[in-house]
């Protein structure tokens, strides 16, 4: 399945990875931290940390202990084998419409941008 992820996460948020997943950063930035043990995640002691900008890709496998943080203008394309998003959060009608407008504007900007990005 492919999902458009529009997220502004001002703090590092754990991401339970249950299936192989690939994330393409379309706009904004994503900070990723990976941890060796659950206690490292709780103590915020990453084994690996990296930031991803537009047109950069990250991949994770099931069981990876990681957390992500997204900029206010963050927009990612998430490809996963899972058939439904692993989230309990649902958008209201107005939030969905605003997210769809923002996603459309960003994707149209990407398709009209010169090679190499915005």
Coordinates of C-alpha atoms in Angstrom, one line a residue:
X1 CA 0.0 0.0 0.0
X2 CA 1.1 3.6 -0.6
X3 CA 0.1 6.4 1.7
X4 CA 0.6 10.1 1.7
X5 CA 1.8 11.1 5.1
X6 CA 1.3 14.8 6.1
X7 CA 2.8 15.2 9.5
X8 CA 4.1 18.0 11.7
X9 CA 5.6 16.3 14.7
X10 CA 7.5 18.8 16.7
X11 CA 8.9 16.1 19.0
X12 CA 10.5 12.8 18.4
X13 CA 7.7 10.2 18.2
X14 CA 8.2 6.4 18.4
X15 CA 7.2 4.6 15.2
X16 CA 6.2 1.0 15.6
X17 CA 7.5 -0.7 12.5
X18 CA 5.3 -3.8 11.8
X19 CA 6.1 -4.4 8.2
X20 CA 8.8 -3.5 5.7
X21 CA 8.4 0.2 5.0
X22 CA 10.0 2.8 2.7
X23 CA 9.5 6.5 3.2
X24 CA 10.2 9.1 0.5
X25 CA 10.4 12.7 1.8
X26 CA 8.6 14.8 -0.7
X27 CA 8.7 18.1 1.2
X28 CA 10.2 19.4 4.5
X29 CA 12.5 17.3 6.6
X30 CA 12.3 14.1 8.6
X31 CA 14.6 13.3 11.5
X32 CA 15.0 9.6 12.2
X33 CA 16.5 7.9 15.2
X34 CA 17.1 4.2 15.6
X35 CA 17.6 2.4 18.9
X36 CA 19.2 -1.0 19.8
X37 CA 17.1 -1.7 22.9
X38 CA 13.7 -0.5 24.2
X39 CA 15.5 1.0 27.2
X40 CA 17.6 3.1 24.7
X41 CA 14.4 4.4 23.2
X42 CA 13.0 5.3 26.6
X43 CA 16.2 7.0 27.6
X44 CA 16.5 8.7 24.2
X45 CA 19.9 7.2 23.4
X46 CA 19.9 6.5 19.7
X47 CA 22.4 4.2 18.0
X48 CA 21.9 6.0 14.7
X49 CA 20.4 9.4 13.9
X50 CA 19.9 11.1 10.5
X51 CA 17.9 13.8 8.9
X52 CA 16.3 13.3 5.5
X53 CA 15.3 16.1 3.1
X54 CA 13.2 16.3 -0.1
X55 CA 13.8 13.4 -2.6
X56 CA 15.6 11.3 0.1
X57 CA 14.5 7.8 1.0
X58 CA 14.7 5.7 4.1
X59 CA 13.8 2.1 4.6
X60 CA 13.1 0.1 7.8
X61 CA 12.3 -3.5 8.5
X62 CA 9.8 -5.0 11.0
X63 CA 10.9 -4.8 14.6
X64 CA 13.1 -1.8 14.1
X65 CA 13.1 0.5 17.1
X66 CA 12.8 4.0 15.8
X67 CA 11.3 7.4 16.2
X68 CA 10.6 10.2 13.8
X69 CA 10.2 13.9 13.9
X70 CA 8.8 15.9 10.9
X71 CA 9.1 19.6 10.1
X72 CA 5.9 21.7 9.9
X73 CA 6.0 21.5 6.1
X74 CA 6.6 17.7 6.2
X75 CA 5.1 15.5 3.5
X76 CA 6.2 11.9 3.0
X77 CA 5.1 9.1 0.7
X78 CA 5.0 5.8 2.7
X79 CA 5.1 2.5 0.9
X80 CA 4.3 -0.6 3.0
X81 CA 3.1 -4.1 2.7
X82 CA 0.4 -3.4 5.3
X83 CA -3.1 -2.9 4.0
X84 CA -4.2 -0.3 6.6
X85 CA -2.3 2.5 8.4
X86 CA -1.1 1.5 11.9
X87 CA -2.7 4.5 13.7
X88 CA -5.7 5.3 15.8
X89 CA -5.7 9.0 14.8
X90 CA -8.4 10.0 12.3
X91 CA -8.8 13.4 10.6
X92 CA -11.9 15.4 10.8
X93 CA -13.5 16.4 7.5
X94 CA -12.0 19.9 7.6
X95 CA -8.5 18.5 8.5
X96 CA -8.8 15.9 5.7
X97 CA -9.8 18.6 3.2
X98 CA -6.9 20.9 4.3
X99 CA -4.4 18.0 4.1
X100 CA -5.6 17.0 0.7
X101 CA -5.3 20.6 -0.6
X102 CA -1.7 20.8 0.8
X103 CA -0.8 17.5 -0.6
X104 CA -2.1 18.4 -4.0
X105 CA -0.3 21.7 -4.0
X106 CA 3.0 20.1 -2.9
X107 CA 2.7 17.3 -5.5
X108 CA 1.9 19.8 -8.3
X109 CA 4.9 21.8 -7.2
X110 CA 7.1 18.7 -7.4
X111 CA 5.9 17.9 -10.9
X112 CA 6.4 21.4 -12.2
X113 CA 9.8 21.9 -10.5
X114 CA 13.1 21.6 -12.5
X115 CA 15.1 18.4 -12.1
X116 CA 16.8 18.3 -8.8
X117 CA 13.9 19.5 -6.6
X118 CA 12.0 22.6 -5.6

